[in-house]
PDB file of C-alpha atoms in Angstrom:
ATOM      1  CA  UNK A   5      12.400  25.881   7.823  1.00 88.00           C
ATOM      2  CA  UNK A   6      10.370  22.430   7.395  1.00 94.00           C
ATOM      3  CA  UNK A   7       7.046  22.151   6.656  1.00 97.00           C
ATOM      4  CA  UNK A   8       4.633  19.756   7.078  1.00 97.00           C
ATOM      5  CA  UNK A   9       4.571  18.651   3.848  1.00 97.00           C
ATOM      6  CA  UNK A  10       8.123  18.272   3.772  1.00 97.00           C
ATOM      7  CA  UNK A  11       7.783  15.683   7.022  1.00 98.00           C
ATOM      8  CA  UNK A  12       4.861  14.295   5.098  1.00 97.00           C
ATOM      9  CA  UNK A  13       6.946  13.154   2.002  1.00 96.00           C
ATOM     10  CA  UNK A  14       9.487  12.001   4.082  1.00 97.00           C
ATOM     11  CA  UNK A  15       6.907   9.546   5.467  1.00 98.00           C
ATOM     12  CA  UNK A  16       5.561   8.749   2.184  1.00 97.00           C
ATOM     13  CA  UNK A  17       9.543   7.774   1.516  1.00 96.00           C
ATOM     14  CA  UNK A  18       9.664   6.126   4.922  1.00 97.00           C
ATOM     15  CA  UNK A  19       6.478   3.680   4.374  1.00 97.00           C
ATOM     16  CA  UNK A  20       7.181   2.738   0.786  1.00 95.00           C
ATOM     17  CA  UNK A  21       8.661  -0.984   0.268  1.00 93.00           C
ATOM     18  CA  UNK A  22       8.006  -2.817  -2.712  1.00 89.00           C
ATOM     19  CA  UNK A  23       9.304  -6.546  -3.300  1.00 87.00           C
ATOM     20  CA  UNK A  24      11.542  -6.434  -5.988  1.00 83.00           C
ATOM     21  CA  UNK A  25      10.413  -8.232  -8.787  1.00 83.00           C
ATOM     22  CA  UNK A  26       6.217  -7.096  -7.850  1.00 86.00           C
ATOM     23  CA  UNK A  27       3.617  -4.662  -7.691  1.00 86.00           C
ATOM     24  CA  UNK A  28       3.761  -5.311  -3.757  1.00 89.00           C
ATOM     25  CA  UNK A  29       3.815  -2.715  -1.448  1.00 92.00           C
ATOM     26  CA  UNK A  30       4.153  -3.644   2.469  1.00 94.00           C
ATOM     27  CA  UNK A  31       2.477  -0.430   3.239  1.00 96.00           C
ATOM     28  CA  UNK A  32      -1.116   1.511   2.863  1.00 97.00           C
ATOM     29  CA  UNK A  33      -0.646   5.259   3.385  1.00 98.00           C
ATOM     30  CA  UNK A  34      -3.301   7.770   4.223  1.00 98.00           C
ATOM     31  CA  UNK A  35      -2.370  11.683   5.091  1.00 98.00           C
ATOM     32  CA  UNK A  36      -4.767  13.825   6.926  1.00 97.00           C
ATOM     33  CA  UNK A  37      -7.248  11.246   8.043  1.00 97.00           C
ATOM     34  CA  UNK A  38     -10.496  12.108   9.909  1.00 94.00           C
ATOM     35  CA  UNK A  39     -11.744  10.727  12.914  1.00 93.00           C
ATOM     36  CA  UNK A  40     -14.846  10.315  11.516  1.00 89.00           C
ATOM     37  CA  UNK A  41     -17.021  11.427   8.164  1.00 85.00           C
ATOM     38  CA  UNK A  42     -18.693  14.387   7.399  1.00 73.00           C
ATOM     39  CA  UNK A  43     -17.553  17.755   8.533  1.00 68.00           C
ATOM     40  CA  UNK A  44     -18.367  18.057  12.557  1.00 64.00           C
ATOM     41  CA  UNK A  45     -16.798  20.730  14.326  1.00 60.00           C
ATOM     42  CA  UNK A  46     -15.225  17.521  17.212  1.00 66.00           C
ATOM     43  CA  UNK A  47     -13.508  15.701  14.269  1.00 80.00           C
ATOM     44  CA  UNK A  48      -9.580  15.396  14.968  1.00 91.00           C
ATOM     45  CA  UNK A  49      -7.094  14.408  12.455  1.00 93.00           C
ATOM     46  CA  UNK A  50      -4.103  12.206  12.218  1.00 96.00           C
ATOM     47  CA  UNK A  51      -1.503  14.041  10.252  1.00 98.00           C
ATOM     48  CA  UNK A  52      -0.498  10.237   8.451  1.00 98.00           C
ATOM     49  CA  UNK A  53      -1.641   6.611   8.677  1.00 98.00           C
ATOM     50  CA  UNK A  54       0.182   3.693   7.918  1.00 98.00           C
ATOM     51  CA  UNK A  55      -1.332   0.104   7.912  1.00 97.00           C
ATOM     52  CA  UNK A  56       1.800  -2.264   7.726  1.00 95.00           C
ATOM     53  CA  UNK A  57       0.053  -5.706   5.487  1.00 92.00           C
ATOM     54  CA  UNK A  58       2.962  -7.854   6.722  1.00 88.00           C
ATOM     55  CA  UNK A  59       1.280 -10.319   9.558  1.00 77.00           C
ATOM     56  CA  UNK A  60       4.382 -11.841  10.303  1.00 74.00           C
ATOM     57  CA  UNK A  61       2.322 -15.117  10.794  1.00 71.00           C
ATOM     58  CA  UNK A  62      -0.711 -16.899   9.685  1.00 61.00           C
ATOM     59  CA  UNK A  63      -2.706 -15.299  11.896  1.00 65.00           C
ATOM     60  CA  UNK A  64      -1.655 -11.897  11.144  1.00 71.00           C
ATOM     61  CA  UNK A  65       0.111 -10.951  14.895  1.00 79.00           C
ATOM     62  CA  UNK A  66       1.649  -8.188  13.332  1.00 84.00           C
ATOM     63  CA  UNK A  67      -0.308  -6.346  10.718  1.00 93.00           C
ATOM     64  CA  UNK A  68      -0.264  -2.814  12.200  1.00 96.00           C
ATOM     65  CA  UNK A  69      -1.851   0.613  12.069  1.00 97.00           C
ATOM     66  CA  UNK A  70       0.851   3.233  12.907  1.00 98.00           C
ATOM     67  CA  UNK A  71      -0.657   7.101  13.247  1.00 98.00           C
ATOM     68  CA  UNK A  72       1.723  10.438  13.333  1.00 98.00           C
ATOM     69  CA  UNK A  73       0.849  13.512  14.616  1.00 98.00           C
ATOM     70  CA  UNK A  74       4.058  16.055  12.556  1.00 98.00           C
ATOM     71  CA  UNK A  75       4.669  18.765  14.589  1.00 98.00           C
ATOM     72  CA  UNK A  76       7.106  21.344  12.556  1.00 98.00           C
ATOM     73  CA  UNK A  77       7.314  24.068  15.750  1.00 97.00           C
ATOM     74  CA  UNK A  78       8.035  23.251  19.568  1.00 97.00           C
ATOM     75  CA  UNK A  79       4.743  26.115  20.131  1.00 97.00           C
ATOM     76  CA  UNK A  80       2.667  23.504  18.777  1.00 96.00           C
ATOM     77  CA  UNK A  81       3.739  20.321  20.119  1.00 97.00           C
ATOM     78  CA  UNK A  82       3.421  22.105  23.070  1.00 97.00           C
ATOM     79  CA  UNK A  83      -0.342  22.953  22.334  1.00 94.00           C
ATOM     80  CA  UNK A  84      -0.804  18.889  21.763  1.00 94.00           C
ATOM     81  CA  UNK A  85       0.937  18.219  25.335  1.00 94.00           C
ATOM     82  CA  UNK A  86      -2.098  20.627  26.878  1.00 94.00           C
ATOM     83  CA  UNK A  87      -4.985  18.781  24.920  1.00 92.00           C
ATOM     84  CA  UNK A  88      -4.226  15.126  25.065  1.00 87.00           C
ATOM     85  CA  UNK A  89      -7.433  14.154  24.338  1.00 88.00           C
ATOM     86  CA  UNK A  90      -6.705  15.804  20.597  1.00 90.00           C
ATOM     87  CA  UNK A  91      -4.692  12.515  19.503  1.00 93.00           C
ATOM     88  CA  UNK A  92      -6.337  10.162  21.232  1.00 95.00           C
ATOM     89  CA  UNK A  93      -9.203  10.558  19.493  1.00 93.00           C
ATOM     90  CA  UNK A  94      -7.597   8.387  16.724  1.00 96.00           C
ATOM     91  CA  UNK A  95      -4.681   7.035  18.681  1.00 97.00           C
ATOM     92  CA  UNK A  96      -7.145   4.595  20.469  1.00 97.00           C
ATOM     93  CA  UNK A  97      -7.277   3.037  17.197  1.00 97.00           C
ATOM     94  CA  UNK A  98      -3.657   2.716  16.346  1.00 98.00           C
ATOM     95  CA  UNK A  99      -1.293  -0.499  17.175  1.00 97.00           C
ATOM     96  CA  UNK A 100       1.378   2.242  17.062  1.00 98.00           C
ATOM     97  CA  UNK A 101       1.830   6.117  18.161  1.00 98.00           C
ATOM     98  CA  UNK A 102       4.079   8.444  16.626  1.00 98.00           C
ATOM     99  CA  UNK A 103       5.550  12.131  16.958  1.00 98.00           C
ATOM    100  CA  UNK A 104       7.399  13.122  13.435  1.00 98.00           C
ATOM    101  CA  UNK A 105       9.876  16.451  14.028  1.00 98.00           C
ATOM    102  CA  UNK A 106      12.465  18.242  11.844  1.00 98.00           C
ATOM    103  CA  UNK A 107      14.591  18.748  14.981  1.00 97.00           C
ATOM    104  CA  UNK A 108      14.707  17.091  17.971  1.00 96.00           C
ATOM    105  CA  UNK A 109      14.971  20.023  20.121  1.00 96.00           C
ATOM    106  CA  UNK A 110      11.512  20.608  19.725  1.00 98.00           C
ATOM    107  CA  UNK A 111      10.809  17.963  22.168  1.00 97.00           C
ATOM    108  CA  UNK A 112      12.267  18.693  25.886  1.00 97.00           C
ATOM    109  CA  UNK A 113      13.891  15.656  27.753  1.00 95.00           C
ATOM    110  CA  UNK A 114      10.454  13.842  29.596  1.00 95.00           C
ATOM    111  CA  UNK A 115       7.899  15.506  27.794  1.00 97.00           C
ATOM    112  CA  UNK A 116       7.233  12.786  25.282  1.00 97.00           C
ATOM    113  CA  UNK A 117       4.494  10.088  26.677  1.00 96.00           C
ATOM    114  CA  UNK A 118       5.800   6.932  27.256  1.00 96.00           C
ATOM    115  CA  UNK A 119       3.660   5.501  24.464  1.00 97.00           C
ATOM    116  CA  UNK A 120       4.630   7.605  21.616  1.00 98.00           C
ATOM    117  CA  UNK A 121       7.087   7.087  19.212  1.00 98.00           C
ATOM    118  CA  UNK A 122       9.635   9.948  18.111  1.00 98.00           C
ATOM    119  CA  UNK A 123      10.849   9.996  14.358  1.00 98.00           C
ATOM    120  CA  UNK A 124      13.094  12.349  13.129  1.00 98.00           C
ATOM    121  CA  UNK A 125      15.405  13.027  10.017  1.00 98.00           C
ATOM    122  CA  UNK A 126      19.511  11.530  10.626  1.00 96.00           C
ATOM    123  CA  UNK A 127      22.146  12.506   8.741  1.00 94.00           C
ATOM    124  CA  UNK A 128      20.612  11.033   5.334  1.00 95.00           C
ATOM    125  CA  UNK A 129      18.109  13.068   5.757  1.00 95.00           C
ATOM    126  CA  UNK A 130      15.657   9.811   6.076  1.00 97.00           C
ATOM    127  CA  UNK A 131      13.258   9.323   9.400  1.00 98.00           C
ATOM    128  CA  UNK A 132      14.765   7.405  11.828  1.00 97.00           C
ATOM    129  CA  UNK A 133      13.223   6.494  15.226  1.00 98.00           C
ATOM    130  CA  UNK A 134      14.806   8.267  17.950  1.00 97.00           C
ATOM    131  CA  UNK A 135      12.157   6.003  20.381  1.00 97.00           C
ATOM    132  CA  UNK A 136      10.512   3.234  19.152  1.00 97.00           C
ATOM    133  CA  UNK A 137       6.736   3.226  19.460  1.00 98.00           C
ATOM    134  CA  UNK A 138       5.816   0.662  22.018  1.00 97.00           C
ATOM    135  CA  UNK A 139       3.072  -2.055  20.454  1.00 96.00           C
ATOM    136  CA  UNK A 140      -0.958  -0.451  21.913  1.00 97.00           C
ATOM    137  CA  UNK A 141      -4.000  -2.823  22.220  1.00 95.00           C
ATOM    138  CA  UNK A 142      -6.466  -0.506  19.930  1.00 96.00           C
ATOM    139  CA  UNK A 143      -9.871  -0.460  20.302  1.00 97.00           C
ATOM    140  CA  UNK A 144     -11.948  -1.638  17.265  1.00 95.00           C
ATOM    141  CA  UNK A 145     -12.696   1.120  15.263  1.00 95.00           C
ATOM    142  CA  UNK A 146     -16.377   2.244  14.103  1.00 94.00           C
ATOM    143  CA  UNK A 147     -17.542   1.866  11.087  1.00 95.00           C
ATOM    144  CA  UNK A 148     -16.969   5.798   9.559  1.00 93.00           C
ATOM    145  CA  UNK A 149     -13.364   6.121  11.113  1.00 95.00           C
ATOM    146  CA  UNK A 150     -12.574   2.630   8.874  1.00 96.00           C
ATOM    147  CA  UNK A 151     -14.241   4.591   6.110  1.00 96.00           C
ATOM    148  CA  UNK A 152     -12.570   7.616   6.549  1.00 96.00           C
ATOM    149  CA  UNK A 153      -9.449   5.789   6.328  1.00 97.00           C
ATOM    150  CA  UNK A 154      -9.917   4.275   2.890  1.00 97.00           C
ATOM    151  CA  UNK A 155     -11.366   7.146   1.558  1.00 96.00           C
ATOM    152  CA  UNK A 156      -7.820   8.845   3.226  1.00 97.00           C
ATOM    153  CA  UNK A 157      -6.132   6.821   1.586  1.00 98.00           C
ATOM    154  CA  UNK A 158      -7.557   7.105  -1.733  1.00 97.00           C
ATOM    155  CA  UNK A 159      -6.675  10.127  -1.836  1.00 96.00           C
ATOM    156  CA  UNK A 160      -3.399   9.884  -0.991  1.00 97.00           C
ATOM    157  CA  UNK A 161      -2.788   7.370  -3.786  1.00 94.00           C
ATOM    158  CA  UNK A 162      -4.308  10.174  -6.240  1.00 93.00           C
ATOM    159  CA  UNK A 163      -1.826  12.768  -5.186  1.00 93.00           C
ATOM    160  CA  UNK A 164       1.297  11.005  -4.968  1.00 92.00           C
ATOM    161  CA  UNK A 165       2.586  10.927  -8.340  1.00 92.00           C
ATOM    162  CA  UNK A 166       2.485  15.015  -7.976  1.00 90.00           C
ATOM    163  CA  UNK A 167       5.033  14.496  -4.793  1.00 88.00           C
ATOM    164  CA  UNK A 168       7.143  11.690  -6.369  1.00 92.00           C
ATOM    165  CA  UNK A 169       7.682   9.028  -9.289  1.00 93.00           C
ATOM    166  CA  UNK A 170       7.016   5.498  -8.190  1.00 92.00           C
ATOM    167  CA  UNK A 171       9.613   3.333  -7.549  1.00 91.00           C
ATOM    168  CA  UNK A 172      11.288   1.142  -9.729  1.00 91.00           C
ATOM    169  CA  UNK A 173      10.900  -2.557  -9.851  1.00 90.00           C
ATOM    170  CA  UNK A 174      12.657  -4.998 -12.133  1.00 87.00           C
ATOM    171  CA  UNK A 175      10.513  -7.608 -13.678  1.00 81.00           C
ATOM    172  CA  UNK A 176       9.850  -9.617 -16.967  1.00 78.00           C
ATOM    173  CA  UNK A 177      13.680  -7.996 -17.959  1.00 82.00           C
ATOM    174  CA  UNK A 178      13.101  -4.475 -17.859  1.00 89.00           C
ATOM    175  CA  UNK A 179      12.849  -1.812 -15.153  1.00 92.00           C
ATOM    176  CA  UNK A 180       9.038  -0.980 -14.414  1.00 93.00           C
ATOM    177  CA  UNK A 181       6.777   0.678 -12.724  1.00 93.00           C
ATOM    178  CA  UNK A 182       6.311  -0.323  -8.706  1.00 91.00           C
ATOM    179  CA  UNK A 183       2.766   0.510  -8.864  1.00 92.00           C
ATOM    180  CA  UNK A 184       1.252  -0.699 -12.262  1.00 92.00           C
ATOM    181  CA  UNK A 185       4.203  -2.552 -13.421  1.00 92.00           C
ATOM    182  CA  UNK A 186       4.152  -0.619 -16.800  1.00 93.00           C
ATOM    183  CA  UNK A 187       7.696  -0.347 -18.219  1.00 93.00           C
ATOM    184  CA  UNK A 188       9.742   2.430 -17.054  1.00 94.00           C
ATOM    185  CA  UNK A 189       9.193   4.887 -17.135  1.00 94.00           C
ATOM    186  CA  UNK A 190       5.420   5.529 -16.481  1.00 94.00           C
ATOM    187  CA  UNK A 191       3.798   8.471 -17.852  1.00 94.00           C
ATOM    188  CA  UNK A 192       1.247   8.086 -15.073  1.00 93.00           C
ATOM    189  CA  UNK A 193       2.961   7.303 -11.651  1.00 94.00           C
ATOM    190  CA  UNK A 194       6.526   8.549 -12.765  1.00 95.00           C
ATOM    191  CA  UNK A 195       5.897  11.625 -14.249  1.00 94.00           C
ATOM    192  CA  UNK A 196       8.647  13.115 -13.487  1.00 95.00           C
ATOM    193  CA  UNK A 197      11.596  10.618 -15.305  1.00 94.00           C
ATOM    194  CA  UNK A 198       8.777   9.918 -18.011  1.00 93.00           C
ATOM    195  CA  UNK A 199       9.399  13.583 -18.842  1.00 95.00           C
ATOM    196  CA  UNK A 200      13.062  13.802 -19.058  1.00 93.00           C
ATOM    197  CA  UNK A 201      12.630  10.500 -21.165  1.00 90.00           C
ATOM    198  CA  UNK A 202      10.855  12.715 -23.431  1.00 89.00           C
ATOM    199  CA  UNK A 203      13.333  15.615 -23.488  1.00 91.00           C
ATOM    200  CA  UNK A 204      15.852  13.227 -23.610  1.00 87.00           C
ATOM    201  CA  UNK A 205      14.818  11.582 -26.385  1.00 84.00           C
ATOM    202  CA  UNK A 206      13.368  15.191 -28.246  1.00 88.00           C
ATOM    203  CA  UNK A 207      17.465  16.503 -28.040  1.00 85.00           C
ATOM    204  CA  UNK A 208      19.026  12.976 -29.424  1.00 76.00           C
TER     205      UNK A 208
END
């Protein structure tokens, strides 16, 4: 059975694009991100933020916040259907709205708002939108929800080499690192091929 932290690395995988060649990554990620700071019994959570830095124009039309609420069991996405006001909370603050499923089934034909998104894995076992989350006009965000966001994502950033390696972008002639451009592989941010490296190289 999924878990949410299987749906949650499959939206780290999702919102990762890095121009080859760079250290540029078209997306910010933040899991399990506050509605506010400090501990208060009324906070809510988004289960994942993504902030999309591609403005599509000058004047940055299209830079984006998109939140996800995962639900992993139809018993709890039907809890969220009886307390809207749960994801609105932080949904009020979001360009885009998302539900994030490992089966479809868990959501019944017309029970999905109109302005919600529904992602869940196809055949490659990748997230792909089975509705498209319609563009929201978000209200500005205080001051400690933009806070709790960074500070989100921080953390996220910290704990992501323990769910994956970094991906690879060629540069200067060699394969490197898509995060600190160190040649690959990194010991810090790819961990995981930095260690069979080693072994690798121990057995030769």
């Amino acid at each position: 059975m999924a878990t949410e932290r299987d749906m949650l690395d499959l939206l780290l995988d999702r919102y990762t694009a890095i121009r080859r060649g760079t250290i540029s990554d078209r997306w910010v990620r933040a899991e399990h991100v506050k509605s506010s700071l400090g501990y208060s019994e009324g906070d809510r959570i988004a289960d994942f933020v993504a902030g999309d830095k591609h403005g599509g124009n000058s004047f940055g039309d299209k830079l984006a916040l998109h939140g996800h609420e995962v639900k992993v069991l139809r018993a709890d996405w039907l809890s969220e259907l009886r307390d809207p006001a749960k994801a609105d909370a932080i949904k009020r603050h979001m360009h885009h709205w998302w539900l994030v499923v490992p089966d479809a089934n868990i959501v019944k034909p017309g029970e999905l708002p109109e302005d919600w998104g529904l992602l869940v894995p196809g055949a490659n076992g990748k997230l792909r939108a089975r509705k498209g989350a319609p563009r929201l006009t978000p209200e500005a965000p205080p001051l400690a929800f933009i806070i709790s966001l960074m500070s989100a994502a921080a953390r996220t950033a910290h704990r992501e080499p323990l769910r994956r390696d970094a991906p690879i972008t060629y540069a200067r002639s060699a394969n490197r690192c898509g995060v600190c451009m160190a040649v690959f592989p990194c010991s810090i941010h790819q961990p995981r091929e930095a260690a069979a490296a080693h072994t690798l190289k121990a057995a030769s």
